[in-house]
Amino acid sequence: MDRVRSLERENARLLQLAQHDYLTGLYNRGATQEKVEQLLRQTGDGALLVLDVDGFKQVNDQYGHLAGDRLLQQIGQVLGLLFLVEEPVVGRVGGDEFVLYFPGKKGPDFVSSAVRRVRDRLAAVPIQPDSGIYLSVSVAGSAAQPGDDYLTLFDRADQQLLRRKRRRSPPSGPLVPVQGLDADIHKVRQDLREQKRLPGAYCQDYQTFQSIYRFVERGLQRTHRHCCILLITLTNGQGDLAPLPRRQREMDLLQETVSLSLRAGDVFTRYSSCQFLIMAIGASSEDAGHIAARIQKEFYQKVPASSDTKLQHAVCSLVDIGEPARS
């Protein structure tokens, strides 16, 4: 009997893992579709909401993927508790995309009310504790129509979501009728623009940073403006790497310091487990030295007084690339 119970518990555990998203604990994409289609077959009614996080890539770039994961977990907790009476199916169906399905007869008024409720509640969630920056999400929904399955209902709600996003991105100048190629270039411009600018410098992955560097370098060959590359390295007092757990904590702290010590037009990336690479556009080698000194000052104020952590830096000008200056 004990063996039977043990097998039952193990089967239940495996089913839980197979149906639920590992990060948020919500239903995963496959389980969400399966449960919604089952309810649609039973009643033919219901309403489905789709939401995603505005500028989620920027959250990861600015604060790191661990912070992004914590934010997704918090969203999952909010959604799981927001509609206890209605008991919706709540799932995470993509990286930052969530679905709520409400069974039973639901009309347009219910959909509009549920959309507002989700958007308003999540607007109170901070992106980072004490950051003063709060979450922004795009939400839309649709009531079920005769013959709907999960995919047709999801697609209709998702199209509503796309239309809402486009309406939220008006042109910066006067509204004028656009047709043909004018409409295309207008849409391209809106797609390219940074939709929600986070404070601090522009943090990118290394491959993107490399592409930006090469583009800027081409332009400097023609304009001969100043631009410097600054490499910041985190070491202990002996010039070696600190133990990994400490290094990770201090690198997160250093990333925050670097971001807030630079201008919004500067670009930086995590170059290695102990280094950040900064491109300071318009800065001379002397300016880059001042930037490094400012980062060091701000960082040393944040680390414990007992720490032997040391920041070192090297500077290289894009206009006159030679032996980098070190300190």
C-alpha positions as a printed Julia matrix, in Angstrom:
327×3 Matrix{Float64}:
   0.0    0.0     0.0
   2.82   2.41    0.87
   4.42   1.69   -2.49
   1.14   2.44   -4.3
   0.81   5.76   -2.45
   4.41   6.59   -3.24
   3.82   5.95   -6.96
   0.66   8.05   -6.86
   2.54  10.93   -5.26
   5.34  10.66   -7.81
   2.85  10.6   -10.71
   1.13  13.67   -9.28
   4.48  15.43   -8.97
   5.43  14.62  -12.57
   2.02  15.81  -13.8
   2.51  19.06  -11.91
   5.9   19.56  -13.56
   4.52  18.73  -17.0
   1.62  21.18  -16.76
   3.12  24.14  -14.91
   5.62  26.83  -15.83
   8.82  26.32  -13.83
   9.27  30.02  -13.08
   5.82  31.32  -12.13
   3.99  28.13  -11.16
   1.17  29.02  -13.59
  -0.04  26.67  -16.29
   2.42  26.41  -19.17
   1.47  26.97  -22.81
   0.4   23.41  -23.55
  -1.65  22.97  -20.38
  -3.31  26.37  -20.86
  -4.46  25.45  -24.36
  -5.67  22.02  -23.24
  -7.71  23.37  -20.31
  -9.23  26.26  -22.27
 -10.29  23.97  -25.13
 -11.82  21.54  -22.64
 -13.91  24.34  -21.09
 -14.88  25.7   -24.5
 -16.13  22.27  -25.55
 -18.21  22.04  -22.39
 -19.91  25.45  -22.54
 -19.0   27.21  -25.8
 -18.68  30.4   -23.77
 -15.97  32.34  -21.98
 -13.56  35.23  -22.4
  -9.8   35.28  -22.86
  -7.36  38.03  -21.92
  -3.81  38.32  -23.31
  -1.16  40.53  -21.75
   2.53  41.19  -22.15
   5.06  43.45  -20.44
   5.94  46.71  -22.16
   9.69  46.99  -22.73
  10.56  43.72  -20.98
  13.84  43.36  -22.89
  14.91  46.71  -21.48
  14.21  45.46  -17.96
  16.53  42.49  -18.58
  19.16  44.73  -20.19
  19.02  47.34  -17.43
  18.7   45.19  -14.31
  19.74  41.69  -15.42
  17.87  38.49  -16.14
  17.45  37.57  -12.47
  15.54  40.8   -11.91
  13.46  40.03  -15.01
  12.66  36.56  -13.64
  11.63  38.03  -10.28
   9.32  40.47  -12.06
   7.66  37.64  -14.02
   7.17  35.7   -10.79
   5.53  38.73   -9.19
   3.21  39.14  -12.19
   2.26  35.47  -11.87
   1.46  35.9    -8.18
  -0.72  38.95   -8.86
  -2.65  37.27  -11.68
  -3.14  34.11   -9.64
  -4.84  36.06   -6.81
  -6.62  38.83   -8.71
  -9.77  36.94   -9.76
 -10.42  34.44   -6.98
 -14.21  34.62   -7.43
 -14.14  34.09  -11.22
 -11.53  31.28  -11.0
  -9.9   31.81  -14.41
  -7.35  29.56  -16.07
  -4.1   31.54  -15.73
  -1.09  30.62  -17.85
   2.29  31.89  -18.95
   2.37  31.19  -22.67
   5.56  33.01  -23.7
   8.56  34.83  -22.29
   6.58  37.81  -20.94
   3.15  36.82  -22.28
   0.29  35.68  -20.04
  -3.26  34.44  -20.64
  -6.37  34.48  -18.44
  -9.44  32.49  -19.53
 -12.76  33.04  -17.74
 -15.32  30.25  -18.27
 -19.04  30.93  -18.6
 -21.07  33.56  -20.38
 -18.95  36.74  -20.61
 -19.81  39.81  -22.64
 -17.85  42.87  -23.84
 -18.53  44.75  -20.59
 -16.89  41.98  -18.56
 -13.89  41.92  -20.92
 -13.39  45.69  -20.64
 -13.7   45.6   -16.85
 -11.25  42.68  -16.53
  -8.72  44.42  -18.82
  -8.84  47.59  -16.68
  -8.54  45.58  -13.47
  -5.44  43.72  -14.66
  -3.77  46.83  -16.05
  -4.48  48.96  -12.96
  -3.35  46.29  -10.49
  -0.08  45.57  -12.3
   0.63  49.31  -12.63
   1.26  49.26   -8.86
   4.07  46.67   -9.19
   7.57  48.23   -9.06
  10.06  47.02  -11.67
  12.72  47.0    -8.93
  12.22  47.53   -5.18
  12.53  51.24   -4.3
  13.21  52.12   -7.95
  10.22  54.44   -8.29
   9.59  52.87  -11.73
   6.42  50.84  -12.09
   5.29  48.09  -14.39
   3.48  48.84  -17.63
   1.6   46.1   -19.45
  -0.48  45.84  -22.59
  -3.76  43.96  -22.06
  -6.61  43.05  -24.39
  -9.32  40.43  -24.52
 -12.15  38.88  -26.46
 -15.34  37.0   -25.63
 -15.79  33.56  -27.18
 -17.82  33.25  -30.37
 -19.57  30.16  -31.78
 -17.06  27.7   -33.19
 -14.08  29.13  -31.32
 -11.26  26.93  -30.15
  -8.31  28.16  -28.1
  -6.25  29.27  -31.1
  -9.01  31.32  -32.77
  -9.96  32.94  -29.46
  -6.32  33.67  -28.6
  -5.65  35.1   -32.07
  -8.6   37.49  -31.82
  -7.48  38.72  -28.39
  -3.88  39.0   -29.6
  -4.95  41.1   -32.59
  -6.78  43.4   -30.17
  -3.55  43.66  -28.17
  -1.54  44.65  -31.25
  -4.09  47.31  -32.19
  -3.96  48.77  -28.67
  -0.18  48.97  -28.82
  -0.28  50.78  -32.14
  -2.84  53.27  -30.87
  -0.61  54.0   -27.87
   2.31  55.06  -30.11
   1.12  58.26  -31.86
   3.47  60.29  -34.07
   5.46  62.97  -32.26
   4.36  65.71  -34.69
   0.9   66.8   -35.91
  -1.39  64.02  -37.02
  -1.59  63.97  -40.82
  -3.13  61.43  -43.2
  -0.54  58.99  -44.49
  -0.87  56.51  -47.32
   1.29  54.01  -49.15
   5.01  54.42  -48.51
   4.38  57.28  -46.08
   2.34  54.93  -43.9
   5.08  52.28  -44.11
   7.88  54.63  -43.06
   5.7   56.01  -40.27
   5.16  52.49  -38.91
   8.87  51.69  -39.22
   9.73  54.8   -37.23
   7.31  53.86  -34.46
   8.67  50.29  -34.34
  12.28  51.53  -34.12
  11.7   54.06  -31.36
  12.45  53.16  -27.75
   8.95  52.73  -26.36
   9.72  53.11  -22.66
  13.07  54.59  -21.73
  14.48  53.4   -18.41
  16.82  55.71  -16.48
  20.57  55.41  -16.94
  22.79  54.4   -19.83
  21.91  51.99  -22.64
  22.81  48.45  -21.55
  23.09  45.85  -24.32
  24.34  42.31  -24.81
  27.89  42.07  -26.15
  26.92  41.18  -29.72
  24.64  44.22  -29.98
  27.32  46.38  -28.35
  29.81  45.16  -30.98
  27.44  46.14  -33.81
  26.92  49.61  -32.3
  30.7   50.0   -31.92
  31.33  49.16  -35.56
  28.64  51.56  -36.72
  30.01  54.38  -34.55
  33.58  53.63  -35.65
  32.58  54.02  -39.31
  31.04  57.41  -38.58
  34.09  58.6   -36.63
  36.33  57.94  -39.63
  34.38  60.68  -41.4
  33.57  63.14  -38.58
  36.66  62.67  -36.34
  34.59  63.29  -33.22
  35.73  62.0   -29.85
  34.65  58.58  -28.61
  36.29  56.3   -26.05
  36.07  52.72  -24.94
  36.4   52.21  -21.2
  36.98  48.77  -19.63
  36.12  48.5   -15.93
  37.49  45.43  -14.13
  36.46  44.17  -10.69
  39.25  42.53   -8.65
  40.17  41.88   -5.04
  43.05  43.64   -3.29
  45.59  41.25   -4.82
  44.36  41.88   -8.36
  42.67  38.47   -8.59
  39.05  37.38   -9.02
  36.89  37.36   -5.9
  34.93  34.16   -5.09
  31.98  33.72   -7.45
  29.06  34.45   -5.05
  30.69  37.68   -3.88
  31.7   38.57   -7.44
  28.11  38.15   -8.68
  26.77  40.41   -5.92
  29.38  43.07   -6.59
  28.93  42.88  -10.37
  25.19  43.51   -9.95
  26.05  46.49   -7.77
  28.64  47.68  -10.28
  26.13  47.39  -13.15
  23.71  49.66  -11.31
  26.54  52.12  -10.56
  27.78  52.17  -14.16
  24.28  52.69  -15.56
  23.46  55.63  -13.32
  26.94  57.2   -13.65
  26.72  57.5   -17.45
  24.64  59.62  -19.79
  21.52  58.19  -21.42
  23.35  58.21  -24.78
  26.27  56.08  -23.55
  26.28  52.33  -24.18
  27.69  49.57  -21.99
  27.76  45.79  -21.77
  28.91  43.04  -19.43
  32.15  41.88  -21.06
  33.06  39.05  -18.69
  32.24  37.76  -15.21
  34.26  40.63  -13.74
  34.23  43.35  -16.42
  32.02  45.99  -18.0
  32.77  47.65  -21.33
  31.59  51.23  -21.87
  31.4   53.28  -25.06
  31.33  56.99  -24.18
  30.35  58.84  -27.36
  31.73  62.39  -27.52
  34.18  61.76  -24.66
  37.94  62.3   -24.89
  40.48  60.1   -23.09
  40.57  62.69  -20.29
  36.76  62.64  -20.06
  36.82  58.84  -19.88
  39.25  59.03  -16.97
  36.81  61.31  -15.14
  33.99  58.86  -15.86
  36.04  55.98  -14.41
  36.83  58.05  -11.31
  33.14  58.85  -10.83
  32.18  55.18  -11.14
  34.88  54.18   -8.65
  33.76  56.81   -6.13
  30.1   55.82   -6.33
  30.87  52.1    -6.22
  33.24  52.27   -3.24
  30.53  54.09   -1.29
  28.2   51.13   -1.78
  30.5   48.2    -0.93
  31.15  47.26    2.72
  34.01  49.14    4.37
  35.73  45.82    5.16
  35.8   44.78    1.48
  39.16  44.68   -0.34
  37.37  45.07   -3.71
  39.22  47.21   -6.23
  38.15  48.63   -9.58
  40.71  49.0   -12.35
  40.15  50.61  -15.72
  41.69  50.96  -19.16
  40.82  53.61  -21.76
  41.11  53.5   -25.55
  40.16  56.24  -28.06
  38.31  55.13  -31.2
  39.85  57.93  -33.24
  43.47  57.16  -32.37
  43.6   53.5   -31.41
  46.94  52.63  -29.88
  48.17  51.34  -26.54
  45.37  51.89  -23.98
  46.05  54.0   -20.94
  45.83  52.01  -17.69
  45.39  52.82  -14.05
